Coordinates of C-alpha atoms in Angstrom, one line a residue:
M72 CA -0.3 0.0 -0.1
G73 CA 1.7 3.5 -1.1
F74 CA 1.5 6.4 0.9
G75 CA 0.7 9.1 -1.9
V76 CA 0.7 12.5 -1.6
S77 CA -1.7 14.9 -3.3
A78 CA -0.7 17.5 -5.9
A79 CA -2.4 20.3 -3.9
T80 CA -0.6 19.2 -0.7
A81 CA 2.8 18.8 -2.4
S82 CA 2.2 22.4 -3.6
V83 CA 1.7 23.8 -0.3
L84 CA 4.8 22.2 1.5
A85 CA 7.1 23.1 -1.4
S86 CA 5.6 26.7 -0.9
A87 CA 6.3 26.5 2.9
I88 CA 9.6 25.3 2.2
L89 CA 10.6 28.3 -0.1
V90 CA 9.1 30.3 2.5
L91 CA 11.2 28.9 5.2
A92 CA 14.1 28.9 3.3
A93 CA 13.4 32.9 2.5
G94 CA 13.1 33.5 6.2
W95 CA 16.6 31.5 7.1
A96 CA 18.6 33.5 4.2
T97 CA 16.9 36.7 5.6
G98 CA 17.9 36.0 9.9
A99 CA 21.6 34.9 8.7
F100 CA 22.1 37.9 6.3
L101 CA 21.0 40.1 9.4
A102 CA 22.8 38.4 11.8
L103 CA 25.8 38.8 9.2
L104 CA 25.1 42.5 9.2
S105 CA 25.1 42.6 12.8
A106 CA 28.5 42.0 12.9
S107 CA 29.4 44.7 10.8
T108 CA 31.0 48.0 12.6
Y109 CA 29.8 51.2 10.9
E110 CA 33.0 53.4 10.4
L111 CA 31.5 57.2 10.3
W112 CA 34.6 59.3 9.2
K113 CA 35.6 56.4 6.2
N114 CA 31.5 55.9 5.8
T115 CA 31.9 52.0 5.5
L116 CA 31.4 48.7 7.2
T117 CA 33.2 46.8 8.3
F118 CA 32.6 42.9 9.0
D119 CA 34.0 41.3 12.2
R120 CA 33.9 37.6 11.5
E121 CA 34.8 37.2 15.3
A122 CA 32.0 39.2 16.3
L123 CA 29.1 37.0 14.4
E124 CA 27.1 34.9 17.0
G125 CA 23.5 33.7 16.6
L126 CA 23.1 33.2 13.2
A127 CA 21.4 30.0 13.3
A128 CA 18.9 31.5 15.9
S129 CA 19.0 34.3 13.8
G130 CA 17.7 32.1 10.8
V131 CA 15.1 30.2 12.8
R132 CA 13.3 33.6 14.1
W133 CA 13.0 35.0 10.5
A134 CA 11.9 31.7 9.3
V135 CA 9.1 31.5 11.4
A136 CA 8.1 35.2 11.1
L137 CA 8.0 34.8 6.9
L138 CA 5.9 31.4 7.6
A139 CA 3.3 33.8 10.0
A140 CA 3.7 36.5 7.4
W141 CA 3.0 34.3 4.4
T142 CA -0.2 32.8 6.2
L143 CA -1.6 36.1 6.6
L144 CA -1.1 37.2 3.0
A145 CA -2.5 34.5 1.5
V146 CA -5.1 34.5 3.6
L147 CA -5.8 38.3 2.8
A148 CA -5.2 37.7 -0.8
A149 CA -8.1 35.1 -1.0
R150 CA -10.9 37.4 0.7
R151 CA -9.9 40.2 -1.7
S152 CA -9.9 38.0 -4.9
G153 CA -12.9 35.5 -3.3
A154 CA -10.2 32.1 -4.5
S155 CA -9.9 29.9 -2.0
L156 CA -7.0 29.8 0.4
A157 CA -5.1 26.4 -1.7
H158 CA -5.1 28.8 -4.9
T159 CA -3.6 31.6 -2.8
L160 CA -0.7 30.0 -1.1
K161 CA 1.5 29.1 -4.2
P162 CA 1.4 32.9 -5.3
T163 CA 1.9 34.5 -2.0
A164 CA 5.2 32.3 -1.4
I165 CA 6.9 32.7 -4.7
A166 CA 6.6 36.5 -4.1
F167 CA 9.1 35.7 -1.4
T168 CA 11.6 34.4 -4.0
P169 CA 14.1 37.4 -4.2
L170 CA 15.0 37.0 -0.7
L171 CA 16.5 33.9 -1.5
A172 CA 19.5 35.5 -3.3
L173 CA 20.6 36.5 0.4
F174 CA 22.1 32.9 0.5
G175 CA 24.6 34.3 -1.7
Y176 CA 25.6 36.4 1.1
G177 CA 26.9 33.6 3.2
A178 CA 28.8 31.6 0.7
W179 CA 30.4 35.1 0.0
T180 CA 31.6 35.5 3.9
A181 CA 32.8 32.2 4.1
L182 CA 35.0 32.8 1.0
G183 CA 36.4 35.5 2.8
G184 CA 34.3 38.7 1.7
Q185 CA 32.8 41.6 3.3
I186 CA 29.6 42.9 4.3
T187 CA 29.3 46.1 2.7
F188 CA 26.9 49.1 1.8
A189 CA 26.1 47.6 -1.3
S190 CA 25.2 44.7 0.1
L191 CA 22.7 46.8 2.5
F192 CA 21.3 48.2 -0.7
V193 CA 20.8 45.1 -2.4
F194 CA 18.9 43.7 0.8
T195 CA 16.9 47.0 0.3
V196 CA 15.9 46.4 -2.8
L197 CA 15.1 42.6 -2.7
V198 CA 12.7 43.8 0.2
G199 CA 11.3 46.2 -2.2
L200 CA 10.9 43.8 -4.9
V201 CA 8.9 41.3 -2.6
A202 CA 6.9 43.9 -1.3
V203 CA 5.6 45.3 -4.7
L204 CA 5.0 41.3 -5.7
H205 CA 3.0 41.2 -3.2
V206 CA 0.9 44.5 -3.5
Q207 CA 0.7 43.0 -7.2
I208 CA -0.9 40.1 -5.8
L209 CA -3.4 41.7 -3.6
T210 CA -4.6 44.4 -6.1
T211 CA -4.8 42.0 -9.4
R212 CA -8.5 40.7 -9.5
R213 CA -9.8 43.5 -6.7
P214 CA -8.2 46.5 -6.9
W215 CA -8.2 49.0 -3.6
A216 CA -10.6 51.5 -3.4
E217 CA -9.8 55.2 -4.4
P218 CA -10.2 56.4 -0.7
S219 CA -12.3 59.0 0.4
D220 CA -11.3 62.8 1.5
R221 CA -12.1 61.8 5.1
Q222 CA -10.4 58.5 4.6
S223 CA -7.3 59.6 3.5
W224 CA -7.0 62.7 5.9
A225 CA -7.3 60.2 8.4
L226 CA -4.3 58.0 7.1
V227 CA -2.2 60.8 6.5
A228 CA -2.9 61.9 10.2
G229 CA -2.6 58.6 11.5
A230 CA 0.6 57.1 9.7
S231 CA 2.3 61.1 10.8
L232 CA 1.2 60.2 14.5
L233 CA 2.7 56.6 14.2
F234 CA 6.0 58.4 13.0
L235 CA 6.3 61.3 15.7
L236 CA 5.6 58.5 18.3
V237 CA 8.1 56.4 17.1
F238 CA 11.0 58.9 16.5
G239 CA 10.2 60.8 19.5
A240 CA 10.8 57.7 21.6
L241 CA 13.5 57.1 20.0
D242 CA 14.8 60.7 20.5
V243 CA 14.0 60.5 24.2
L244 CA 15.6 57.0 24.7
G245 CA 18.7 58.3 22.6
Y246 CA 19.2 61.3 24.8
R247 CA 18.6 59.5 28.2
S248 CA 21.0 57.0 27.3
L249 CA 23.7 59.8 26.4
F250 CA 24.1 58.4 22.8
L251 CA 23.7 62.4 21.9
G252 CA 26.9 64.4 22.1
Y253 CA 28.0 68.1 22.1
H254 CA 27.5 67.4 18.4
D255 CA 25.0 68.9 17.5
T256 CA 22.1 68.9 19.7
G257 CA 24.6 70.2 22.4
I258 CA 25.5 73.2 20.4
Y259 CA 22.1 74.3 20.1
A260 CA 21.2 74.0 23.2
E261 CA 24.1 75.9 24.5
A262 CA 23.3 79.0 21.9
L263 CA 19.7 78.6 22.9
W264 CA 20.3 78.7 26.8
N265 CA 22.8 81.6 26.6
T266 CA 20.6 83.6 23.9
L267 CA 18.0 83.7 27.4
Q268 CA 20.6 84.8 29.8
G269 CA 21.0 87.9 27.0
E270 CA 24.1 86.5 24.5
I271 CA 22.3 85.8 21.5
L272 CA 23.3 82.5 20.0
K273 CA 26.7 82.2 21.9
S274 CA 28.7 79.1 21.6
N275 CA 32.0 77.7 23.7
R276 CA 32.3 75.4 20.6
Y277 CA 34.7 77.7 18.5
E278 CA 38.1 79.0 18.4
G279 CA 38.5 82.5 17.4
F280 CA 34.7 83.7 17.7
S281 CA 32.0 83.1 20.2
C282 CA 28.6 83.6 18.3
Y283 CA 27.0 80.6 16.0
L284 CA 26.6 82.8 13.0
G285 CA 30.2 82.4 12.5
D286 CA 29.6 78.9 11.8
H287 CA 26.1 79.0 10.2
L288 CA 23.1 81.7 8.8
A289 CA 20.4 79.8 10.7
L290 CA 18.1 82.5 11.8
G291 CA 15.4 79.8 12.3
L292 CA 16.9 78.8 15.7
L293 CA 15.9 82.2 16.9
A294 CA 12.1 80.6 16.9
F295 CA 12.9 78.1 19.2
V296 CA 13.7 80.8 22.1
P297 CA 10.2 81.3 23.1
L298 CA 9.8 77.5 23.2
Y299 CA 13.0 77.3 24.8
C300 CA 12.2 79.3 27.4
L301 CA 9.2 77.0 28.5
A302 CA 11.2 74.0 28.1
P303 CA 15.2 75.0 28.3
N304 CA 16.0 70.6 27.9
P305 CA 17.4 69.5 24.4
Q306 CA 14.8 67.1 24.2
T307 CA 12.6 70.2 23.3
L308 CA 14.3 70.6 20.1
L309 CA 14.5 66.8 19.6
L310 CA 11.0 66.6 19.8
T311 CA 9.9 69.7 18.0
Q312 CA 12.3 68.7 15.0
T313 CA 10.7 65.3 14.9
T314 CA 7.1 67.0 15.0
L315 CA 8.4 69.5 12.0
L316 CA 9.3 66.0 10.0
A317 CA 6.4 64.1 10.6
A318 CA 4.0 67.5 9.2
G319 CA 6.1 66.9 6.0
A320 CA 3.3 64.5 5.2
I321 CA 0.7 67.4 4.9
P322 CA 2.5 68.9 2.1
V323 CA 3.6 65.9 0.5
Y324 CA 0.1 64.7 0.3
L325 CA -1.5 67.8 -1.0
L326 CA 1.4 68.2 -3.7
A327 CA 0.8 63.9 -5.0
R328 CA -2.8 64.3 -4.9
N329 CA -3.3 67.8 -6.7
S330 CA -0.8 66.5 -9.0
L331 CA -2.0 62.8 -9.6
G332 CA -5.5 64.1 -9.2
S333 CA -5.9 60.7 -6.9
N334 CA -6.1 60.7 -2.9
G335 CA -4.7 57.0 -2.9
A336 CA -1.9 58.5 -4.7
G337 CA -1.1 61.4 -2.0
V338 CA -1.4 58.4 0.5
A339 CA 1.4 56.7 -0.9
F340 CA 3.7 59.3 -1.1
V341 CA 2.9 60.4 2.5
L342 CA 3.7 56.2 3.1
A343 CA 6.7 56.9 1.4
Y344 CA 8.2 60.1 2.8
L345 CA 7.7 58.8 6.4
L346 CA 9.4 55.7 5.6
F347 CA 12.1 57.2 3.3
P348 CA 15.6 56.8 5.0
A349 CA 17.1 59.9 4.4
V350 CA 14.1 61.6 6.5
G351 CA 14.3 59.1 9.6
H352 CA 18.0 59.5 9.4
A353 CA 17.6 63.3 9.0
N354 CA 15.7 62.7 12.6
L355 CA 17.8 60.6 14.4
N356 CA 20.8 62.0 12.3
L357 CA 24.2 59.4 13.6
I358 CA 25.7 61.8 15.5
G359 CA 24.1 65.4 16.1
G360 CA 20.5 64.6 16.7
F361 CA 18.7 68.5 16.0
T362 CA 20.2 70.1 13.3
P363 CA 18.9 73.3 11.3
D364 CA 19.4 71.8 8.4
G365 CA 16.6 69.3 9.4
L366 CA 14.3 72.6 9.5
S367 CA 14.6 73.3 5.7
I368 CA 12.4 70.1 4.5
L369 CA 9.0 71.2 5.7
P370 CA 9.1 75.0 4.5
L371 CA 10.8 73.3 0.9
L372 CA 8.2 71.2 1.3
W373 CA 5.2 74.0 1.3
V374 CA 6.9 75.9 -1.2
F375 CA 6.8 73.0 -4.2
Y376 CA 3.4 72.5 -3.5
L377 CA 2.5 76.1 -3.5
M378 CA 4.7 76.3 -6.9
T379 CA 2.1 74.4 -8.7
C380 CA -0.9 76.2 -7.1
A381 CA 0.5 79.4 -7.8
L382 CA 1.8 79.0 -11.4
D383 CA 1.0 77.5 -14.9
R384 CA 3.2 74.5 -16.2
G385 CA 2.9 77.0 -19.7
T386 CA 0.4 73.8 -21.0
G387 CA -2.7 76.5 -21.7
E388 CA -3.8 75.8 -18.3
R389 CA -4.9 78.4 -16.1
I390 CA -4.7 79.0 -12.2
E391 CA -8.0 81.2 -11.0
R392 CA -6.5 84.7 -9.6
A393 CA -7.5 85.3 -6.1
G394 CA -6.3 81.6 -5.6
R395 CA -2.8 82.4 -7.1
K396 CA -2.6 85.4 -5.0
A397 CA -2.7 83.9 -2.1
S398 CA -0.5 81.0 -2.6
L399 CA 1.4 83.4 -4.0
T400 CA 2.2 85.1 -0.4
W401 CA 2.4 81.5 1.5
F402 CA 4.8 80.4 -1.2
F403 CA 7.0 83.1 -0.1
V404 CA 6.7 83.2 3.4
C405 CA 7.7 79.4 2.9
V406 CA 10.8 80.2 0.6
F407 CA 11.6 83.2 3.7
L408 CA 11.5 80.4 6.2
A409 CA 13.5 78.1 4.0
L410 CA 16.1 81.0 4.0
I411 CA 16.4 81.4 7.6
S412 CA 17.0 77.6 8.3
T413 CA 20.1 77.4 7.3
E414 CA 22.4 79.0 4.1
T415 CA 22.6 76.1 2.2
A416 CA 19.0 75.5 1.4
A417 CA 19.1 78.7 -0.7
I418 CA 21.1 76.6 -3.3
V419 CA 17.9 74.8 -4.1
V420 CA 15.6 78.0 -3.3
L421 CA 17.8 79.7 -5.9
M422 CA 17.9 76.8 -8.3
A423 CA 13.8 76.2 -7.7
G424 CA 13.6 79.7 -9.2
L425 CA 15.7 78.9 -12.0
Y426 CA 13.3 75.8 -12.7
M427 CA 9.9 78.2 -11.8
S428 CA 11.7 81.2 -14.5
V429 CA 11.9 78.5 -17.3
W430 CA 9.6 76.0 -17.2
L431 CA 6.5 77.8 -15.3
R432 CA 4.7 80.8 -15.7
P433 CA 4.5 83.7 -15.2
R434 CA 8.3 83.7 -15.4
R435 CA 9.0 86.8 -13.6
V436 CA 7.9 84.9 -10.4
G437 CA 11.1 82.7 -10.9
L438 CA 12.9 85.1 -11.6
V439 CA 12.3 87.2 -8.3
V440 CA 13.2 83.1 -6.5
L441 CA 16.6 83.0 -8.2
I442 CA 17.3 86.2 -7.2
L443 CA 16.5 85.9 -3.8
G444 CA 18.6 82.8 -3.2
I445 CA 21.5 83.8 -4.8
G446 CA 21.5 87.1 -2.9
W447 CA 21.2 85.5 0.2
F448 CA 23.2 82.8 -0.4
F449 CA 26.3 85.1 -0.7
M450 CA 25.2 87.3 2.0
A451 CA 25.4 84.1 4.4
T452 CA 28.9 82.9 2.8
L453 CA 30.2 86.2 1.6
V454 CA 29.1 88.4 4.9
V455 CA 27.6 87.4 7.7
I456 CA 29.6 84.2 8.3
P457 CA 32.9 86.1 7.6
Y458 CA 32.0 89.0 10.0
F459 CA 31.1 87.1 12.9
S460 CA 33.7 84.1 12.8
G461 CA 36.2 86.8 11.4
R462 CA 37.6 85.3 8.6
P463 CA 36.5 84.4 4.9
Y464 CA 33.7 81.4 4.9
W465 CA 35.6 78.8 6.3
H466 CA 33.6 75.5 5.2
A467 CA 34.7 75.7 1.7
P468 CA 38.6 74.7 2.9
Q469 CA 37.2 72.2 5.4
F470 CA 35.0 70.2 3.1
Y471 CA 36.8 70.9 -0.5
G472 CA 40.5 71.9 0.5
D473 CA 41.9 69.6 -1.7
M474 CA 40.7 71.7 -4.2
G475 CA 40.7 75.1 -3.4
E476 CA 40.1 77.1 -0.5
S477 CA 37.8 80.1 -2.2
F478 CA 34.8 79.8 -3.9
A479 CA 36.9 81.5 -6.8
Q480 CA 39.7 78.4 -6.4
L481 CA 36.8 75.8 -6.3
T482 CA 34.8 77.4 -9.7
L483 CA 38.5 77.7 -11.5
Y484 CA 39.3 74.1 -10.4
A485 CA 36.2 72.4 -11.7
A486 CA 36.3 74.0 -14.9
A487 CA 40.0 72.7 -15.2
H488 CA 39.5 69.3 -14.0
P489 CA 36.1 67.8 -14.8
L490 CA 37.0 64.0 -14.9
D491 CA 38.6 64.3 -11.3
L492 CA 35.2 65.9 -10.8
L493 CA 33.7 63.0 -12.2
R494 CA 35.8 60.2 -10.7
R495 CA 34.6 61.6 -7.3
C496 CA 30.7 61.3 -8.3
L497 CA 31.4 57.7 -9.8
S498 CA 33.2 56.3 -6.7
H499 CA 31.9 53.7 -4.9
S500 CA 30.7 55.5 -1.8
Q501 CA 29.3 58.1 -3.8
L502 CA 27.0 56.1 -6.0
M503 CA 25.9 54.2 -3.1
F504 CA 25.1 57.4 -1.3
L505 CA 22.9 58.3 -4.7
L506 CA 21.2 54.7 -5.2
Q507 CA 20.0 55.1 -1.4
L508 CA 18.5 58.6 -2.5
L509 CA 17.0 57.7 -5.6
V510 CA 15.8 53.6 -5.2
P511 CA 13.6 54.1 -2.1
L512 CA 11.1 56.4 -4.5
G513 CA 11.2 53.7 -7.2
L514 CA 13.4 56.3 -9.5
L515 CA 10.3 57.8 -10.5
L516 CA 12.4 61.0 -10.4
L517 CA 14.3 60.5 -13.0
L518 CA 11.2 60.7 -15.5
A519 CA 11.3 64.5 -14.1
P520 CA 15.2 65.4 -14.5
S521 CA 13.9 69.1 -15.1
A522 CA 12.7 69.2 -11.6
L523 CA 15.1 66.9 -10.3
L524 CA 18.0 69.6 -11.5
I525 CA 16.7 71.5 -8.7
A526 CA 19.2 69.2 -6.5
A527 CA 21.8 69.1 -8.7
P528 CA 24.2 71.7 -7.4
T529 CA 24.1 70.6 -3.7
L530 CA 24.6 66.8 -5.0
L531 CA 27.4 67.7 -6.5
A532 CA 28.8 69.4 -4.2
L533 CA 28.1 66.4 -1.4
L534 CA 29.6 64.0 -3.7
V535 CA 32.8 65.5 -4.5
A536 CA 33.7 66.8 -0.9
K537 CA 36.7 65.3 0.5
D538 CA 35.1 64.7 3.8
P539 CA 33.0 61.0 3.5
S540 CA 30.5 62.3 5.8
L541 CA 29.2 64.9 3.6
H542 CA 28.0 61.6 0.7
S543 CA 26.6 59.1 3.7
I544 CA 22.9 59.4 4.2
L545 CA 23.6 58.8 7.7
L546 CA 23.9 62.5 8.6
H547 CA 21.9 65.5 8.0
Y548 CA 23.8 67.5 5.4
R549 CA 21.6 65.9 2.1
S550 CA 18.2 67.6 4.1
S551 CA 17.4 69.9 1.7
V552 CA 17.7 67.5 -1.2
I553 CA 14.9 65.3 0.0
P554 CA 12.3 68.1 -0.7
V555 CA 13.3 67.9 -4.7
L556 CA 13.3 64.3 -4.3
F557 CA 9.6 64.2 -3.7
F558 CA 8.6 67.0 -6.2
A559 CA 10.6 65.3 -9.1
A560 CA 9.2 61.8 -8.2
I561 CA 5.8 63.1 -8.4
E562 CA 6.3 65.8 -11.3
G563 CA 8.0 61.8 -12.9
A564 CA 4.5 59.7 -11.7
R565 CA 2.2 63.0 -13.0
R566 CA 4.2 62.8 -16.5
Q567 CA 4.2 58.8 -16.8
A568 CA 0.6 59.0 -15.9
E569 CA 0.0 61.9 -18.8
G570 CA 2.0 59.9 -21.3
T571 CA 4.4 63.0 -21.3
S572 CA 7.6 61.4 -20.1
W573 CA 11.0 61.5 -21.7
I574 CA 10.7 57.8 -21.8
Q575 CA 7.5 57.5 -23.3
R576 CA 8.4 60.2 -25.8
L577 CA 11.4 58.1 -26.8
L578 CA 9.5 54.8 -27.4
A579 CA 6.8 56.4 -29.3

């Protein structure tokens, strides 16, 4: 008498084995990753084989976790499609297949290889691919209904509140466990405390000068004085920064909803924003915590949303006069708030003005913004900061000393050595930095190269710097680029939906 196994049972067993293998591979990779140490100033991960422990336990835990997730996803897919559970188990299991590639890292390290940022990036891409495949399964037969305005705002508020609670807790725990040092939160806490004592933005950090304005033109810090008077504690700065970052979900939602004509698209981009790695790192900031750079994100997001409300795209559309006037008023308020956050935000502002003067109407608004950005940047770097520090803009030699010590020398070097700049931009850590910024948004921003150009000067400055911390996603230096990336991604999605993206034109 034989013991036959039905085809359905064999299919379920094979699917379960696949999921268990994917879970084991994931757990083993994360165990390898936990044995790696991040070296800040080299911007590298160093794998320590002797620190590796618990690989098998991690593999088992993740195998069980993925098995549970597979079951839940299969049940959800069955309910949405009306199919039986037996029919949804196999496709939901197959969607975990990309994670099997992680077995390659076990073999790689066994042969003496290293876990690097590249491997971490590959892991992120594989997880994203698994998520996309499961979303495809869940929406193929029964698309998700478009949420109403009320439902959309509820989702935006709920996601933002969750972000605030999670990162707010991490802020407080990090501070209370002495994870934060003097840089950077301590600098601003000290400057604000001294301001309350009558010494405006005084800091003991610097040699040769004592006012923080000799470091950066971050007048927005003065807006924290009343709040700091009520709660003079570094945690006030940390929690306020988290709140402002969470509030960035509102302009992201409005921009995506208005550009794409879909509440669902707006909610999707809000989730992308709140889960965007660079946003999380802007909040926690590996060594700094609170920084003025993070304060530029919210006003710049509003700048891009109000820009689309106040200006025409030059395609024959018209915006009602009263609505345009109100939008322009708030637009310039947000431009001002972005400028006073830190002088580096002025580069994004001036490039936004250039974009507006070329691609939007009326051009004169863009020209005004362009002039404001240029004027503010050079006022900060050539007048205000040198006045308070008693020396020329000292961040130029600090970060670009191997190319020159002034803007004129840097410009001449760039003109004389374009291939060296290209080499710097295409180095390993720089490429990983770019991919970490572009891939989480599905490369949609590449469909709107004109919008992405707004970030070009800032990205170039980050990529060619001799200090590796400038092209690390773990630090705050790229904060002002984040709003540009979301504007470009939403604009790319709009062009793709309208059939006007450069790829569609190329293939037409």
